[in-house]
Amino acid sequence: MRWNRGEAILADATATANPSGGFWHRLANPARFQRLAGWLTPWLAAAAVGLFAAGLYFGLYASPIDYQQKDNVRIMYVHVPAAWLAMMSYSTLAIAGFVLLVWRHPLADVAGVAAAPVGAAFTFLALVTGAIWGQPTWGTWWVWDARLTSVLILFFLFLGYIALRNAFDEPERAAKAAAILGLVGAVNLPIIKFSVDWWNTLHQPASVTRLGTPAIDPAMLRPLMLMAGAYMCLFTVLVLVRMRLELTRRRIDALQSARAGAIE
Amino acid sequence: MTDGFFAMGGYAVYVWSSYGVVALVLIGVTLWTVLAFRRAKADLRALEAIAPRRRRRDTKESGHAQS
């Protein structure tokens, strides 16, 4: 019963989509999306494995130690990309929310549902590896400064999105409420990004994404970028598989309620 | 050599625990996702195996009523 209306939206959008129309309209057909995602997944998974292998080799072994932090700097290669992916995951929720509210694209809600737990995982990793890095570097696991607090809020936004998405019986309302939260929560993203410039903090400012040349040794930039690429591929694989999972679940629910209706 | 590698210049606890928690969480999320997708696909196949039989019976019944 739960997904009846969701399926209806899905079928409706597919029917009204211009058959010769653009890429996004054709993607609105879940079967086409399933096929494309199914084709992409093994390639991206293989890329993730390769990038992880190279990233771990350079990150843990074939990269120089920092003159101050020594080997402790290696935590950067798992921490910084996790924080990037946390932001990217939330951007996905915000964009999905926008697309759902403006164009009512049926896959937007599916993408949000799929990306939220993956984003929560990456945010959790950014927080935990940050704490582990903070202890030997700053002498503390945690400070309530702007950067750390805003990332903690990001983590709660992911959990809130998941909870809100599951709080309604009516999937249409759940999708809309979650989309609004995803969109409104996006104000946190520039706060996280610029928190190190706007407020005093223990956290160091951006060294890779600043304008001009990155303030980081190329030998350290290499494992950082390899791990970022690995995280990105894994994120995409997980979101694509979770989108297919969500579509499969909706189909199961639709079939089950159709059966329940037939028996009555 | 290997001793030096695993010792991480005295930062072994911090370096290995951060890489460990990353491995644990990422492998965990991947397994959870893959297993859930497999289970859902199996459930759907099972459902679809039942559904057409019932539909055929339905059309037969309606045809019978009409004649």
XYZ file of C-alpha atoms in Angstrom:
331
model
C 0.000 0.000 0.000
C 2.840 2.305 0.956
C 4.164 2.892 -2.513
C 0.973 2.950 -4.509
C 1.048 6.669 -5.079
C 4.773 6.727 -5.614
C 4.322 4.214 -8.385
C 1.489 6.310 -9.739
C 3.751 9.376 -9.886
C 6.402 7.256 -11.558
C 4.011 5.885 -14.173
C 2.474 9.303 -14.713
C 5.794 11.022 -15.354
C 6.846 8.275 -17.731
C 3.614 8.578 -19.653
C 3.733 12.361 -19.960
C 7.423 12.422 -20.843
C 8.016 13.263 -24.466
C 9.067 9.921 -26.013
C 11.602 11.620 -28.266
C 12.475 14.048 -25.473
C 15.722 14.736 -23.667
C 18.056 12.585 -21.668
C 16.365 13.274 -18.341
C 12.947 12.437 -19.629
C 14.180 9.170 -21.032
C 15.891 8.455 -17.705
C 12.527 8.948 -16.009
C 11.701 5.533 -17.357
C 12.870 3.310 -14.462
C 13.640 0.410 -16.804
C 16.056 2.560 -18.822
C 17.645 3.873 -15.662
C 18.014 0.308 -14.339
C 19.760 -0.761 -17.522
C 22.149 2.210 -17.576
C 22.937 1.864 -13.859
C 23.431 -1.874 -14.232
C 25.910 -1.292 -17.017
C 27.817 1.451 -15.153
C 28.100 -0.297 -11.785
C 30.787 -2.947 -12.545
C 33.014 -0.375 -14.311
C 32.792 2.090 -11.447
C 33.313 -0.679 -8.885
C 36.477 -1.792 -10.707
C 37.696 1.816 -10.835
C 37.045 2.167 -7.099
C 39.052 -0.978 -6.310
C 41.979 0.201 -8.458
C 41.947 3.698 -6.984
C 41.735 2.344 -3.437
C 44.729 0.063 -4.071
C 46.818 2.914 -5.477
C 45.581 5.389 -2.842
C 46.449 3.041 0.023
C 49.868 2.263 -1.458
C 50.787 5.923 -1.813
C 48.924 7.052 1.290
C 50.383 4.534 3.704
C 53.757 3.825 2.130
C 55.002 5.726 -0.916
C 54.552 9.306 0.293
C 56.771 11.542 2.439
C 56.122 12.222 6.106
C 55.202 15.719 7.222
C 58.013 17.691 8.875
C 55.761 18.470 11.852
C 53.206 15.693 11.935
C 55.493 12.862 10.788
C 53.509 9.718 9.839
C 50.374 11.109 11.439
C 49.800 13.154 8.281
C 48.676 9.932 6.559
C 45.305 10.301 8.300
C 44.715 13.212 5.904
C 44.286 10.797 2.981
C 41.231 9.162 4.524
C 39.912 12.190 6.429
C 39.865 15.015 3.877
C 38.176 13.025 1.051
C 35.573 11.794 3.557
C 34.746 15.424 4.362
C 34.554 16.263 0.645
C 32.235 13.316 0.036
C 30.084 14.335 3.004
C 29.557 17.728 1.353
C 29.017 16.157 -2.063
C 26.461 13.726 -0.652
C 24.516 16.539 0.917
C 24.689 18.499 -2.349
C 23.105 15.431 -3.959
C 20.234 15.587 -1.443
C 19.791 19.313 -2.035
C 19.827 18.967 -5.839
C 17.487 15.961 -5.654
C 15.153 18.004 -3.453
C 15.231 20.933 -5.868
C 14.584 18.699 -8.893
C 11.717 16.960 -7.096
C 10.050 20.190 -6.006
C 10.486 22.041 -9.310
C 10.174 19.368 -12.006
C 8.719 16.504 -9.938
C 11.235 14.187 -11.573
C 10.323 10.727 -10.213
C 13.926 9.575 -9.825
C 14.878 12.606 -7.706
C 13.237 11.196 -4.574
C 14.776 7.791 -5.289
C 18.208 9.447 -5.544
C 17.705 11.262 -2.239
C 16.635 8.087 -0.444
C 19.681 6.296 -1.895
C 22.261 8.997 -1.146
C 21.261 9.851 2.441
C 22.664 6.786 4.268
C 25.840 6.843 2.149
C 26.302 10.522 2.975
C 25.736 9.813 6.655
C 28.473 7.150 6.504
C 31.003 9.526 4.911
C 30.133 12.307 7.380
C 30.545 9.869 10.254
C 33.978 8.919 8.869
C 35.006 12.573 8.518
C 34.053 13.174 12.165
C 35.703 10.037 13.562
C 38.954 10.252 11.578
C 39.054 13.977 12.395
C 38.823 13.198 16.101
C 41.542 10.547 15.815
C 43.715 13.036 13.933
C 42.950 15.836 16.386
C 44.131 14.007 19.478
C 47.857 13.811 18.568
C 47.842 17.056 16.519
C 45.796 19.461 18.657
C 45.885 17.506 21.910
C 42.110 17.067 21.912
C 39.554 14.778 20.278
C 36.945 17.459 19.891
C 36.387 21.208 20.123
C 33.079 22.977 19.716
C 34.356 25.274 17.009
C 32.576 26.291 13.814
C 34.053 23.684 11.465
C 33.565 20.676 13.705
C 30.138 21.749 14.929
C 28.820 22.493 11.424
C 29.956 19.047 10.222
C 28.261 17.459 13.234
C 25.092 19.326 12.224
C 25.539 17.950 8.691
C 25.580 14.441 10.176
C 22.339 15.156 12.036
C 20.821 16.579 8.838
C 21.443 13.245 7.099
C 19.857 11.367 10.015
C 16.964 13.832 10.055
C 16.427 13.378 6.319
C 16.287 9.586 6.719
C 13.936 9.837 9.713
C 11.667 12.364 8.005
C 11.550 10.296 4.819
C 10.270 7.346 6.861
C 7.914 9.332 9.074
C 4.986 9.594 6.615
C 2.658 6.844 5.462
C 2.003 8.708 2.276
C 5.103 8.484 0.043
C 4.259 11.663 -1.852
C 4.225 13.750 1.321
C 7.330 11.997 2.662
C 9.203 12.750 -0.554
C 8.151 16.401 -0.444
C 9.039 16.887 3.237
C 12.438 15.255 2.769
C 13.065 17.350 -0.349
C 12.371 20.554 1.595
C 14.711 19.485 4.415
C 17.396 18.604 1.855
C 17.061 21.987 0.208
C 16.910 24.053 3.422
C 19.778 22.119 5.011
C 22.003 23.158 2.120
C 22.616 26.515 3.888
C 24.947 24.484 6.080
C 27.256 23.720 3.137
C 28.775 27.205 2.683
C 28.937 27.500 6.472
C 31.090 24.357 6.579
C 33.199 25.479 3.635
C 33.958 28.965 4.919
C 33.859 28.250 8.666
C 37.661 28.052 8.742
C 37.911 31.535 7.213
C 35.066 33.207 9.097
C 35.789 32.048 12.635
C 38.833 31.254 14.717
C 39.370 27.547 14.770
C 41.886 24.831 15.459
C 41.027 23.357 12.078
C 43.437 24.292 9.333
C 42.110 26.265 6.346
C 41.681 24.823 2.869
C 44.976 24.008 1.217
C 43.854 22.114 -1.891
C 40.759 23.958 -3.053
C 42.069 27.479 -2.482
C 42.551 29.728 -5.505
C 45.870 29.423 -7.271
C 48.277 26.599 -6.565
C 47.462 24.161 -3.772
C 49.571 24.621 -0.655
C 50.452 20.977 -0.503
C 53.374 18.900 -1.684
C 52.608 17.074 -4.987
C 53.777 13.826 -3.383
C 51.030 14.287 -0.780
C 48.487 15.554 -3.275
C 48.750 12.292 -5.243
C 47.437 9.903 -2.527
C 44.882 12.535 -1.520
C 43.453 12.712 -5.028
C 43.610 8.932 -5.523
C 41.633 8.373 -2.317
C 39.191 11.128 -3.283
C 38.662 9.396 -6.642
C 38.185 6.038 -4.922
C 35.618 7.510 -2.508
C 33.826 9.217 -5.401
C 33.567 5.995 -7.444
C 32.412 4.042 -4.397
C 29.839 6.730 -3.590
C 28.454 6.603 -7.134
C 28.308 2.788 -7.122
C 26.541 2.753 -3.759
C 24.014 5.401 -4.804
C 23.263 3.644 -8.113
C 22.797 0.252 -6.424
C 20.690 1.789 -3.651
C 18.533 3.554 -6.266
C 17.918 0.215 -7.980
C 17.219 -1.295 -4.552
C 14.657 1.419 -3.832
C 12.978 0.949 -7.239
C 12.849 -2.817 -6.651
C 11.308 -2.283 -3.205
C 8.662 0.023 -4.664
C 7.798 -2.580 -7.254
C 7.500 -5.242 -4.573
C 5.188 -3.011 -2.525
C 3.076 -2.211 -5.591
C 2.756 -5.900 -6.507
C 1.912 -6.841 -2.933
C -0.790 -4.223 -2.592
C -2.173 -5.166 -6.016
C -2.363 -8.735 -4.770
C -4.010 -7.674 -1.526
C -6.535 -5.719 -3.606
C -7.218 -8.726 -5.843
C -7.867 -11.002 -2.855
C -10.345 -8.607 -1.244
C 61.484 -2.377 7.425
C 58.095 -3.923 8.094
C 58.550 -3.005 11.729
C 59.036 0.605 10.744
C 56.048 0.509 8.392
C 53.607 -0.808 10.962
C 55.005 1.399 13.715
C 54.166 4.530 11.632
C 56.865 6.520 13.422
C 55.079 6.108 16.759
C 51.682 7.149 15.400
C 50.538 3.577 14.739
C 47.486 3.798 17.025
C 46.129 6.905 15.308
C 46.996 6.021 11.703
C 45.823 2.405 11.815
C 42.670 3.139 13.787
C 41.594 5.818 11.282
C 42.263 3.572 8.283
C 40.589 0.712 10.175
C 37.380 2.582 10.908
C 37.216 3.777 7.282
C 37.631 0.199 6.003
C 35.055 -1.105 8.471
C 32.393 1.479 7.641
C 32.894 1.470 3.851
C 32.970 -2.336 3.600
C 29.986 -2.486 5.953
C 27.887 -0.042 3.892
C 28.835 -1.850 0.666
C 27.881 -5.281 2.042
C 24.634 -3.940 3.510
C 23.740 -2.376 0.153
C 24.643 -5.394 -2.008
C 22.913 -7.919 0.270
C 19.751 -5.797 0.531
C 19.629 -5.425 -3.262
C 20.074 -9.175 -3.767
C 17.333 -9.951 -1.260
C 14.977 -7.430 -2.874
C 15.615 -8.886 -6.337
C 14.906 -12.403 -5.049
C 11.703 -11.208 -3.359
C 10.565 -9.524 -6.556
C 11.277 -12.642 -8.628
C 9.274 -14.741 -6.164
C 6.371 -12.299 -6.335
C 6.433 -12.120 -10.115
C 6.416 -15.920 -10.303
C 3.076 -15.960 -8.463
C 1.458 -12.942 -10.085
C 0.982 -14.077 -13.725
C -0.681 -17.334 -12.645
C -3.267 -15.419 -10.685
C -3.857 -13.008 -13.539
C -4.485 -15.855 -15.971
C -7.000 -17.380 -13.607
C -8.715 -13.997 -13.309
C -9.210 -13.650 -17.084
C -10.468 -17.227 -17.343
C -13.034 -16.562 -14.622
C -14.261 -13.383 -16.276
C -14.466 -15.149 -19.656
C -16.515 -17.888 -18.043
C -18.924 -15.408 -16.541
C -19.504 -13.762 -19.886
C -20.337 -16.927 -21.850
